[in-house]
DNA sequence: TATTGTTATACTCTATAACTATA
DNA sequence: TATAGTTATAGAGTATAACAATA
């Protein structure tokens, strides 16, 4: 039989998984400090960290939130449409919708005009949850941008939109 | 026995995997359009797409490039340091360094002071490759930010750095 | 022939937990 | 008792390729 062992996490926390430090002191980041792409990556890591911890109670991740928002705003979307809008493969959209459906937030309604397709819709629970979750996401977004004035946020959104054309 | 089948990709390309369209026409994005977090995600997808296609020939991904850059600039870094700087778990750093080592770009040198630890270093090939790759990454970064003036890039980097404090 | 949803499969990235050898 | 590197394992998330039903 296997010998009893003491779980490590009862003695001392594993040092992995602390908060991300964008600029560790005394480290030379070289060209990374001048790249727009790396600045975006640094920001993205911190934003993602805060999003996940803010919405852990609902088990809502960024792609799930985006999907709920898009489905709620656009009636009878097909799975293929959703995939294109989110920029993911159709097979990924199937998995995403499967998860939201098993959470009782989304349903697949048969299309009236195309017997291959479904129209996606929020359930009543989905609509209620989306309201709460949207409030939490907006609070999160305001928190991570808390340092910025409304004008600065406008400028930031505008500059980001012009990248990669 | 299994019947012969025609591979689909010889007939017509699978519609998945085209370019990401940040704003699909006639789609209501709801609150997503006002979120800083979603603006960053949209930008990140396009930047990542361009990075990967620009560096596919070297098999260099963004985390690999960051690691090479950091290792090249900071002598005798430990794996644990690298993990902290990049914001990943130590186990992830091991895999990352394994990949770079198998590509002949990085080596683990035994530490003089700590027999548990290694000091990471670029090989000669690693230094040469990093030069070429850095030029390609800078060209990529200039391309995705091509629309922006130097002043605007400065503003963008500054605003991104202030997020999530 | 092409498209819709689906499944199978695989690969990358990431994390947690545990282990070993040192410290 | 804690740390450095490692391994095993698992879970997201993603992609490609193929398929049946339908257009």
PDB file of C-alpha atoms in Angstrom, chain A residues 31-165:
ATOM      1  CA  UNK A  31      13.337  45.603 -26.381  1.00  0.00           C
ATOM      2  CA  UNK A  32      10.211  44.287 -24.658  1.00  0.00           C
ATOM      3  CA  UNK A  33       9.762  47.630 -22.909  1.00  0.00           C
ATOM      4  CA  UNK A  34       9.400  49.418 -26.216  1.00  0.00           C
ATOM      5  CA  UNK A  35       7.005  46.981 -27.922  1.00  0.00           C
ATOM      6  CA  UNK A  36       3.324  47.809 -28.186  1.00  0.00           C
ATOM      7  CA  UNK A  37       2.606  44.089 -28.281  1.00  0.00           C
ATOM      8  CA  UNK A  38       4.303  43.442 -24.944  1.00  0.00           C
ATOM      9  CA  UNK A  39       2.563  46.420 -23.333  1.00  0.00           C
ATOM     10  CA  UNK A  40      -0.736  44.883 -24.423  1.00  0.00           C
ATOM     11  CA  UNK A  41       0.267  41.499 -23.066  1.00  0.00           C
ATOM     12  CA  UNK A  42       1.201  42.968 -19.676  1.00  0.00           C
ATOM     13  CA  UNK A  43      -2.108  44.790 -19.462  1.00  0.00           C
ATOM     14  CA  UNK A  44      -4.013  41.727 -20.620  1.00  0.00           C
ATOM     15  CA  UNK A  45      -2.535  39.519 -17.882  1.00  0.00           C
ATOM     16  CA  UNK A  46      -3.558  41.915 -15.131  1.00  0.00           C
ATOM     17  CA  UNK A  47      -7.014  42.510 -16.609  1.00  0.00           C
ATOM     18  CA  UNK A  48      -7.604  38.778 -16.998  1.00  0.00           C
ATOM     19  CA  UNK A  49      -6.499  38.094 -13.404  1.00  0.00           C
ATOM     20  CA  UNK A  50      -8.965  40.654 -12.076  1.00  0.00           C
ATOM     21  CA  UNK A  51     -11.788  39.484 -14.349  1.00  0.00           C
ATOM     22  CA  UNK A  52     -11.476  35.881 -13.272  1.00  0.00           C
ATOM     23  CA  UNK A  53     -11.360  36.642  -9.565  1.00  0.00           C
ATOM     24  CA  UNK A  54     -14.277  39.077  -9.910  1.00  0.00           C
ATOM     25  CA  UNK A  55     -16.499  36.523 -11.651  1.00  0.00           C
ATOM     26  CA  UNK A  56     -15.369  33.255 -10.082  1.00  0.00           C
ATOM     27  CA  UNK A  57     -18.611  33.001  -8.107  1.00  0.00           C
ATOM     28  CA  UNK A  58     -20.628  32.717 -11.344  1.00  0.00           C
ATOM     29  CA  UNK A  59     -18.127  30.489 -13.168  1.00  0.00           C
ATOM     30  CA  UNK A  60     -18.084  33.075 -15.925  1.00  0.00           C
ATOM     31  CA  UNK A  61     -14.910  33.481 -17.972  1.00  0.00           C
ATOM     32  CA  UNK A  62     -14.271  36.247 -20.514  1.00  0.00           C
ATOM     33  CA  UNK A  63     -15.356  34.195 -23.553  1.00  0.00           C
ATOM     34  CA  UNK A  64     -18.498  33.055 -21.733  1.00  0.00           C
ATOM     35  CA  UNK A  65     -19.377  36.634 -20.878  1.00  0.00           C
ATOM     36  CA  UNK A  66     -18.810  37.779 -24.445  1.00  0.00           C
ATOM     37  CA  UNK A  67     -20.998  34.966 -25.743  1.00  0.00           C
ATOM     38  CA  UNK A  68     -23.835  35.761 -23.317  1.00  0.00           C
ATOM     39  CA  UNK A  69     -23.692  39.435 -24.195  1.00  0.00           C
ATOM     40  CA  UNK A  70     -23.724  38.770 -27.946  1.00  0.00           C
ATOM     41  CA  UNK A  71     -26.470  36.157 -27.748  1.00  0.00           C
ATOM     42  CA  UNK A  72     -28.607  38.407 -25.569  1.00  0.00           C
ATOM     43  CA  UNK A  73     -28.276  41.349 -27.920  1.00  0.00           C
ATOM     44  CA  UNK A  74     -28.709  39.576 -31.261  1.00  0.00           C
ATOM     45  CA  UNK A  75     -31.801  37.458 -31.729  1.00  0.00           C
ATOM     46  CA  UNK A  76     -31.640  33.929 -33.129  1.00  0.00           C
ATOM     47  CA  UNK A  77     -27.913  33.904 -33.832  1.00  0.00           C
ATOM     48  CA  UNK A  78     -26.572  30.726 -35.433  1.00  0.00           C
ATOM     49  CA  UNK A  79     -23.587  28.908 -33.907  1.00  0.00           C
ATOM     50  CA  UNK A  80     -21.558  29.758 -36.992  1.00  0.00           C
ATOM     51  CA  UNK A  81     -22.334  33.459 -36.542  1.00  0.00           C
ATOM     52  CA  UNK A  82     -21.276  33.344 -32.916  1.00  0.00           C
ATOM     53  CA  UNK A  83     -17.994  31.667 -33.836  1.00  0.00           C
ATOM     54  CA  UNK A  84     -17.231  34.315 -36.423  1.00  0.00           C
ATOM     55  CA  UNK A  85     -18.086  37.205 -34.103  1.00  0.00           C
ATOM     56  CA  UNK A  86     -15.919  35.861 -31.291  1.00  0.00           C
ATOM     57  CA  UNK A  87     -13.119  34.873 -33.653  1.00  0.00           C
ATOM     58  CA  UNK A  88     -13.099  31.196 -32.692  1.00  0.00           C
ATOM     59  CA  UNK A  89     -13.626  27.940 -34.612  1.00  0.00           C
ATOM     60  CA  UNK A  90     -17.134  26.529 -34.933  1.00  0.00           C
ATOM     61  CA  UNK A  91     -16.141  23.536 -32.855  1.00  0.00           C
ATOM     62  CA  UNK A  92     -15.157  25.916 -30.078  1.00  0.00           C
ATOM     63  CA  UNK A  93     -18.522  27.655 -30.286  1.00  0.00           C
ATOM     64  CA  UNK A  94     -20.226  24.287 -29.840  1.00  0.00           C
ATOM     65  CA  UNK A  95     -18.282  23.672 -26.609  1.00  0.00           C
ATOM     66  CA  UNK A  96     -18.944  27.200 -25.378  1.00  0.00           C
ATOM     67  CA  UNK A  97     -22.684  26.918 -26.001  1.00  0.00           C
ATOM     68  CA  UNK A  98     -22.702  23.411 -24.472  1.00  0.00           C
ATOM     69  CA  UNK A  99     -21.268  24.877 -21.263  1.00  0.00           C
ATOM     70  CA  UNK A 100     -23.721  27.783 -21.158  1.00  0.00           C
ATOM     71  CA  UNK A 101     -26.608  25.440 -21.925  1.00  0.00           C
ATOM     72  CA  UNK A 102     -25.608  23.047 -19.130  1.00  0.00           C
ATOM     73  CA  UNK A 103     -25.547  26.064 -16.799  1.00  0.00           C
ATOM     74  CA  UNK A 104     -29.124  26.757 -17.856  1.00  0.00           C
ATOM     75  CA  UNK A 105     -28.314  30.168 -19.322  1.00  0.00           C
ATOM     76  CA  UNK A 106     -28.680  29.562 -23.069  1.00  0.00           C
ATOM     77  CA  UNK A 107     -30.894  27.373 -25.244  1.00  0.00           C
ATOM     78  CA  UNK A 108     -30.809  26.153 -28.817  1.00  0.00           C
ATOM     79  CA  UNK A 109     -34.113  26.887 -30.549  1.00  0.00           C
ATOM     80  CA  UNK A 110     -34.805  25.171 -33.884  1.00  0.00           C
ATOM     81  CA  UNK A 111     -34.633  27.574 -36.795  1.00  0.00           C
ATOM     82  CA  UNK A 112     -37.895  28.150 -38.667  1.00  0.00           C
ATOM     83  CA  UNK A 113     -36.196  28.476 -42.032  1.00  0.00           C
ATOM     84  CA  UNK A 114     -33.229  26.077 -41.913  1.00  0.00           C
ATOM     85  CA  UNK A 115     -33.601  22.626 -40.418  1.00  0.00           C
ATOM     86  CA  UNK A 116     -29.821  22.276 -40.005  1.00  0.00           C
ATOM     87  CA  UNK A 117     -29.491  25.390 -37.867  1.00  0.00           C
ATOM     88  CA  UNK A 118     -30.404  26.591 -34.407  1.00  0.00           C
ATOM     89  CA  UNK A 119     -31.253  30.054 -33.170  1.00  0.00           C
ATOM     90  CA  UNK A 120     -29.471  30.810 -29.916  1.00  0.00           C
ATOM     91  CA  UNK A 121     -31.377  32.487 -27.104  1.00  0.00           C
ATOM     92  CA  UNK A 122     -30.987  33.333 -23.442  1.00  0.00           C
ATOM     93  CA  UNK A 123     -33.238  31.548 -20.990  1.00  0.00           C
ATOM     94  CA  UNK A 124     -35.049  33.536 -18.302  1.00  0.00           C
ATOM     95  CA  UNK A 125     -32.306  32.533 -15.883  1.00  0.00           C
ATOM     96  CA  UNK A 126     -29.773  33.573 -18.498  1.00  0.00           C
ATOM     97  CA  UNK A 127     -31.285  37.020 -18.759  1.00  0.00           C
ATOM     98  CA  UNK A 128     -31.311  37.471 -14.981  1.00  0.00           C
ATOM     99  CA  UNK A 129     -27.769  36.149 -14.600  1.00  0.00           C
ATOM    100  CA  UNK A 130     -26.525  38.321 -17.427  1.00  0.00           C
ATOM    101  CA  UNK A 131     -27.842  41.397 -15.643  1.00  0.00           C
ATOM    102  CA  UNK A 132     -25.903  40.620 -12.464  1.00  0.00           C
ATOM    103  CA  UNK A 133     -22.825  39.483 -14.346  1.00  0.00           C
ATOM    104  CA  UNK A 134     -22.811  42.569 -16.544  1.00  0.00           C
ATOM    105  CA  UNK A 135     -22.892  44.759 -13.446  1.00  0.00           C
ATOM    106  CA  UNK A 136     -19.963  42.813 -11.991  1.00  0.00           C
ATOM    107  CA  UNK A 137     -18.002  43.048 -15.233  1.00  0.00           C
ATOM    108  CA  UNK A 138     -18.587  46.789 -15.498  1.00  0.00           C
ATOM    109  CA  UNK A 139     -17.437  47.197 -11.887  1.00  0.00           C
ATOM    110  CA  UNK A 140     -14.337  45.154 -12.705  1.00  0.00           C
ATOM    111  CA  UNK A 141     -13.651  47.204 -15.815  1.00  0.00           C
ATOM    112  CA  UNK A 142     -14.054  50.458 -13.894  1.00  0.00           C
ATOM    113  CA  UNK A 143     -11.700  49.132 -11.225  1.00  0.00           C
ATOM    114  CA  UNK A 144      -8.866  48.184 -13.565  1.00  0.00           C
ATOM    115  CA  UNK A 145      -9.241  51.513 -15.379  1.00  0.00           C
ATOM    116  CA  UNK A 146      -9.765  53.356 -12.104  1.00  0.00           C
ATOM    117  CA  UNK A 147      -6.710  55.481 -12.534  1.00  0.00           C
ATOM    118  CA  UNK A 148      -7.871  56.831 -15.902  1.00  0.00           C
ATOM    119  CA  UNK A 149     -10.235  59.718 -16.579  1.00  0.00           C
ATOM    120  CA  UNK A 150     -13.149  59.237 -18.974  1.00  0.00           C
ATOM    121  CA  UNK A 151     -11.225  61.147 -21.646  1.00  0.00           C
ATOM    122  CA  UNK A 152      -8.200  58.915 -21.204  1.00  0.00           C
ATOM    123  CA  UNK A 153     -10.357  55.778 -21.519  1.00  0.00           C
ATOM    124  CA  UNK A 154     -11.783  57.151 -24.731  1.00  0.00           C
ATOM    125  CA  UNK A 155      -8.272  57.782 -26.055  1.00  0.00           C
ATOM    126  CA  UNK A 156      -7.137  54.299 -25.018  1.00  0.00           C
ATOM    127  CA  UNK A 157     -10.075  52.577 -26.728  1.00  0.00           C
ATOM    128  CA  UNK A 158      -9.484  54.655 -29.844  1.00  0.00           C
ATOM    129  CA  UNK A 159      -5.783  53.849 -30.049  1.00  0.00           C
ATOM    130  CA  UNK A 160      -6.362  50.120 -29.451  1.00  0.00           C
ATOM    131  CA  UNK A 161      -8.926  50.027 -32.260  1.00  0.00           C
ATOM    132  CA  UNK A 162      -6.397  51.383 -34.718  1.00  0.00           C
ATOM    133  CA  UNK A 163      -3.878  48.566 -34.151  1.00  0.00           C
ATOM    134  CA  UNK A 164      -3.331  45.808 -36.663  1.00  0.00           C
ATOM    135  CA  UNK A 165      -5.146  47.274 -39.662  1.00  0.00           C
TER     136      UNK A 165
END
